[in-house]
Amino acid sequence: MVYKKNRHELSSEVQLPKGSEDAFYFRDLLVYGLDAVANKITEYDNEYNISQHQKLNDALLRFLNLDKNNNTTRIYTLNYDRLVPKILKQNKIPVFDGFSDSTGAEYEENYPVNEDKILEDFECLNYYNLHGSVYWRRTTDIANLNKAFCVYPNQEQANYTNQENETTSRDESFFASNIVTGYNKLQRTNLPPLNAFSYAFQRDCIEADTLVVVGYSFTDKHINRIIR
């Protein structure tokens, strides 16, 4: 079977190993679905749409009550967007997303994960994507000779750039997408920074003054266990 590398390189073909056709087909089918999700998110997660809902933005800031003295507010989300950080940024409120708390406006800018701050700083205003983000991309971490997620805060990332397998249990590999959905969530969320976010979430359930979870319908068994 002759297989196109990806839909953005129509002239590039490879000969698939015998018996692997189904694996490649379903991988690309998954990529297609995840990219469709990313495209729908970017329809609302943009500066123009945010500017059209100033009353709602102001209501969110009042709800978060960030001006209250000695109040530690910690924010988590099951969504894949950056709506809350963008609203806070418009109001000049720094928020740490696991990568940086001072993102600029340059389209190509990107930041590596800061696991030390995730695991040590429980006083900062944070916004952690417990199931990934359409703004993450898998890149080569030269320091650790490994692949890792970094954030492109002004540029959504399609999953055709994230087509790699990872292993967190012996002989059980999975598709390392920047979006975690469907089955095998425990395996997928064992990758950094998702595993660090999970640790922080468990600790904040006990110690945070105010805990905000965005986009949660109380149907995720893993999150329910942590909250209980």
CSV table of C-alpha atoms in Angstrom, one decimal:
chain,number,residue,atom,x,y,z
A,1,MET,CA,0.0,0.0,0.0
A,2,VAL,CA,1.3,3.5,-0.9
A,3,TYR,CA,0.4,6.1,1.7
A,4,LYS,CA,0.5,9.9,1.6
A,5,LYS,CA,2.6,11.2,4.5
A,6,ASN,CA,0.0,13.8,5.3
A,7,ARG,CA,-2.6,15.9,3.5
A,8,HIS,CA,-0.3,18.9,3.4
A,9,GLU,CA,2.4,17.0,1.4
A,10,LEU,CA,0.4,15.6,-1.5
A,11,SER,CA,3.5,14.7,-3.5
A,12,SER,CA,5.3,12.8,-0.6
A,13,GLU,CA,4.6,9.1,-0.5
A,14,VAL,CA,5.9,6.2,1.6
A,15,GLN,CA,5.5,2.4,1.4
A,16,LEU,CA,3.7,1.2,4.5
A,17,PRO,CA,4.9,-1.9,6.3
A,18,LYS,CA,2.6,-4.8,5.6
A,19,GLY,CA,-0.2,-5.1,8.1
A,20,SER,CA,0.0,-1.5,9.3
A,21,GLU,CA,-2.6,0.0,7.0
A,22,ASP,CA,-5.4,0.0,9.5
A,23,ALA,CA,-3.2,1.6,12.2
A,24,PHE,CA,-2.3,4.5,9.8
A,25,TYR,CA,-5.9,4.8,8.6
A,26,PHE,CA,-7.4,5.1,12.1
A,27,ARG,CA,-4.6,7.4,13.2
A,28,ASP,CA,-5.3,9.8,10.4
A,29,LEU,CA,-9.1,9.5,11.1
A,30,LEU,CA,-8.4,10.5,14.7
A,31,VAL,CA,-6.2,13.4,13.5
A,32,TYR,CA,-9.0,14.6,11.2
A,33,GLY,CA,-11.5,14.6,14.1
A,34,LEU,CA,-9.1,16.4,16.5
A,35,ASP,CA,-8.4,19.0,13.9
A,36,ALA,CA,-12.1,19.6,13.4
A,37,VAL,CA,-12.4,20.2,17.2
A,38,ALA,CA,-9.5,22.7,17.0
A,39,ASN,CA,-11.1,24.5,14.1
A,40,LYS,CA,-14.4,24.9,16.0
A,41,ILE,CA,-12.6,26.2,19.1
A,42,THR,CA,-10.8,28.9,17.1
A,43,GLU,CA,-14.1,30.2,15.8
A,44,TYR,CA,-14.9,31.6,19.3
A,45,ASP,CA,-11.5,31.7,20.9
A,46,ASN,CA,-10.2,34.9,19.2
A,47,GLU,CA,-9.6,38.5,20.1
A,48,TYR,CA,-12.6,39.8,18.1
A,49,ASN,CA,-15.1,37.5,19.7
A,50,ILE,CA,-13.8,38.2,23.2
A,51,SER,CA,-14.1,42.0,22.6
A,52,GLN,CA,-17.8,41.5,21.7
A,53,HIS,CA,-18.7,40.2,25.1
A,54,GLN,CA,-17.3,42.8,27.5
A,55,LYS,CA,-20.2,42.5,30.0
A,56,LEU,CA,-19.6,38.8,30.3
A,57,ASN,CA,-15.8,39.4,30.7
A,58,ASP,CA,-16.4,41.9,33.4
A,59,ALA,CA,-18.8,39.4,35.2
A,60,LEU,CA,-16.1,36.8,35.0
A,61,LEU,CA,-13.6,39.1,36.7
A,62,ARG,CA,-16.1,39.9,39.5
A,63,PHE,CA,-16.8,36.2,40.0
A,64,LEU,CA,-13.1,35.4,40.3
A,65,ASN,CA,-12.8,38.1,42.9
A,66,LEU,CA,-9.0,38.5,42.3
A,67,ASP,CA,-8.7,41.7,44.3
A,68,LYS,CA,-9.6,40.1,47.6
A,69,ASN,CA,-6.6,40.2,50.0
A,70,ASN,CA,-5.0,36.9,51.0
A,71,ASN,CA,-7.2,34.9,48.7
A,72,THR,CA,-5.6,32.2,46.6
A,73,THR,CA,-7.6,31.6,43.4
A,74,ARG,CA,-6.7,28.7,41.3
A,75,ILE,CA,-8.2,28.0,37.9
A,76,TYR,CA,-8.4,24.7,35.9
A,77,THR,CA,-10.2,23.8,32.7
A,78,LEU,CA,-11.3,20.7,30.9
A,79,ASN,CA,-11.6,22.8,27.7
A,80,TYR,CA,-8.9,23.2,25.1
A,81,ASP,CA,-9.0,27.0,24.6
A,82,ARG,CA,-7.3,30.1,26.1
A,83,LEU,CA,-10.4,32.3,26.7
A,84,VAL,CA,-9.7,33.0,30.4
A,85,PRO,CA,-6.0,33.9,29.9
A,86,LYS,CA,-6.9,36.2,27.0
A,87,ILE,CA,-9.6,38.0,29.1
A,88,LEU,CA,-7.2,38.4,32.0
A,89,LYS,CA,-4.4,39.6,29.7
A,90,GLN,CA,-6.7,42.3,28.3
A,91,ASN,CA,-7.2,43.5,31.9
A,92,LYS,CA,-3.4,43.4,32.5
A,93,ILE,CA,-3.8,40.5,35.0
A,94,PRO,CA,-0.9,38.0,34.8
A,95,VAL,CA,-1.8,34.3,34.8
A,96,PHE,CA,0.5,31.3,34.7
A,97,ASP,CA,-0.6,28.7,32.2
A,98,GLY,CA,2.1,26.1,33.1
A,99,PHE,CA,4.5,27.6,30.6
A,100,SER,CA,4.6,31.4,31.1
A,101,ASP,CA,2.8,34.2,32.8
A,102,SER,CA,3.9,37.0,30.4
A,103,THR,CA,3.0,36.0,26.9
A,104,GLY,CA,3.3,38.6,24.2
A,105,ALA,CA,1.6,39.3,20.9
A,106,GLU,CA,4.1,37.8,18.5
A,107,TYR,CA,2.4,35.1,16.4
A,108,GLU,CA,5.3,32.7,16.4
A,109,GLU,CA,6.3,33.0,20.0
A,110,ASN,CA,6.4,29.9,22.1
A,111,TYR,CA,7.4,28.8,25.6
A,112,PRO,CA,8.6,25.5,27.1
A,113,VAL,CA,6.8,23.9,30.1
A,114,ASN,CA,7.9,25.2,33.5
A,115,GLU,CA,7.3,22.1,35.7
A,116,ASP,CA,9.2,23.5,38.7
A,117,LYS,CA,6.7,26.4,39.0
A,118,ILE,CA,3.8,24.1,38.5
A,119,LEU,CA,4.9,21.8,41.3
A,120,GLU,CA,6.2,24.4,43.7
A,121,ASP,CA,4.1,27.6,43.3
A,122,PHE,CA,0.6,27.2,44.7
A,123,GLU,CA,0.0,30.9,45.4
A,124,CYS,CA,0.1,32.2,41.9
A,125,LEU,CA,-3.0,32.8,39.7
A,126,ASN,CA,-3.0,29.8,37.3
A,127,TYR,CA,-4.9,28.4,34.4
A,128,TYR,CA,-4.1,24.8,33.7
A,129,ASN,CA,-5.6,22.8,30.8
A,130,LEU,CA,-6.1,19.4,32.5
A,131,HIS,CA,-6.8,17.7,29.1
A,132,GLY,CA,-4.5,19.7,26.8
A,133,SER,CA,-4.9,22.7,24.5
A,134,VAL,CA,-5.2,23.4,20.8
A,135,TYR,CA,-2.3,25.9,21.5
A,136,TRP,CA,0.2,23.1,22.4
A,137,ARG,CA,2.7,21.5,20.0
A,138,ARG,CA,5.0,18.6,20.5
A,139,THR,CA,8.6,19.8,20.1
A,140,THR,CA,12.1,18.4,20.6
A,141,ASP,CA,13.4,19.1,24.1
A,142,ILE,CA,17.2,19.2,23.4
A,143,ALA,CA,18.1,19.5,27.1
A,144,ASN,CA,16.5,16.2,28.0
A,145,LEU,CA,16.8,14.5,24.6
A,146,ASN,CA,13.0,14.0,24.5
A,147,LYS,CA,9.8,15.2,23.0
A,148,ALA,CA,7.7,17.7,25.1
A,149,PHE,CA,4.8,20.0,24.7
A,150,CYS,CA,5.4,23.7,24.4
A,151,VAL,CA,2.7,26.4,24.1
A,152,TYR,CA,2.2,28.8,21.1
A,153,PRO,CA,-0.3,31.2,22.9
A,154,ASN,CA,-1.2,33.1,19.7
A,155,GLN,CA,-1.3,30.2,17.3
A,156,GLU,CA,-3.5,27.1,17.3
A,157,GLN,CA,-1.8,23.8,16.5
A,158,ALA,CA,-3.2,21.1,14.2
A,159,ASN,CA,-2.7,17.5,15.2
A,160,TYR,CA,-0.9,16.6,12.0
A,161,THR,CA,2.1,18.3,13.6
A,162,ASN,CA,1.7,16.0,16.7
A,163,GLN,CA,1.7,12.6,15.1
A,164,GLU,CA,3.9,10.6,17.5
A,165,ASN,CA,3.4,7.6,19.8
A,166,GLU,CA,4.3,7.7,23.5
A,167,THR,CA,4.5,5.0,26.1
A,168,THR,CA,3.7,5.4,29.8
A,169,SER,CA,3.1,1.6,30.4
A,170,ARG,CA,5.3,-1.1,29.0
A,171,ASP,CA,4.2,-2.3,25.5
A,172,GLU,CA,1.2,0.1,25.5
A,173,SER,CA,1.8,3.0,23.2
A,174,PHE,CA,-0.7,5.7,22.4
A,175,PHE,CA,-1.1,8.7,20.1
A,176,ALA,CA,0.4,11.7,21.9
A,177,SER,CA,-2.1,14.4,20.9
A,178,ASN,CA,-2.2,18.0,22.3
A,179,ILE,CA,-5.9,17.2,22.9
A,180,VAL,CA,-6.9,14.5,25.4
A,181,THR,CA,-10.3,13.0,24.7
A,182,GLY,CA,-12.0,9.5,24.6
A,183,TYR,CA,-10.4,6.4,26.1
A,184,ASN,CA,-7.0,5.9,27.8
A,185,LYS,CA,-7.1,9.3,29.6
A,186,LEU,CA,-5.0,8.0,32.5
A,187,GLN,CA,-2.2,7.1,30.1
A,188,ARG,CA,-2.5,10.2,28.1
A,189,THR,CA,-2.5,12.5,31.1
A,190,ASN,CA,0.6,10.9,32.5
A,191,LEU,CA,2.7,13.0,30.1
A,192,PRO,CA,4.1,16.3,31.3
A,193,PRO,CA,2.8,18.8,31.9
A,194,LEU,CA,-0.5,17.0,32.3
A,195,ASN,CA,0.7,14.8,35.1
A,196,ALA,CA,2.0,17.9,36.9
A,197,PHE,CA,-1.3,19.7,36.4
A,198,SER,CA,-3.1,16.7,37.9
A,199,TYR,CA,-0.9,16.8,41.0
A,200,ALA,CA,-1.5,20.5,41.4
A,201,PHE,CA,-5.2,20.0,41.0
A,202,GLN,CA,-5.3,17.3,43.7
A,203,ARG,CA,-3.4,19.6,46.1
A,204,ASP,CA,-5.5,22.6,45.3
A,205,CYS,CA,-8.7,20.6,46.1
A,206,ILE,CA,-7.4,20.6,49.6
A,207,GLU,CA,-5.6,23.9,50.1
A,208,ALA,CA,-6.8,26.5,47.6
A,209,ASP,CA,-9.1,29.3,49.0
A,210,THR,CA,-11.0,29.4,45.7
A,211,LEU,CA,-11.0,26.6,43.1
A,212,VAL,CA,-12.5,27.3,39.7
A,213,VAL,CA,-13.0,24.5,37.2
A,214,VAL,CA,-14.1,25.6,33.7
A,215,GLY,CA,-16.0,23.4,31.3
A,216,TYR,CA,-16.7,20.6,33.7
A,217,SER,CA,-20.0,18.7,33.6
A,218,PHE,CA,-19.3,16.3,36.5
A,219,THR,CA,-19.2,13.3,34.2
A,220,ASP,CA,-15.4,12.6,34.1
A,221,LYS,CA,-14.7,9.7,36.5
A,222,HIS,CA,-11.1,10.7,37.0
A,223,ILE,CA,-11.8,14.2,38.0
A,224,ASN,CA,-14.7,13.1,40.2
A,225,ARG,CA,-12.4,10.8,42.1
A,226,ILE,CA,-10.0,13.7,42.7
A,227,ILE,CA,-12.8,16.0,43.9
A,228,ARG,CA,-14.2,13.3,46.3
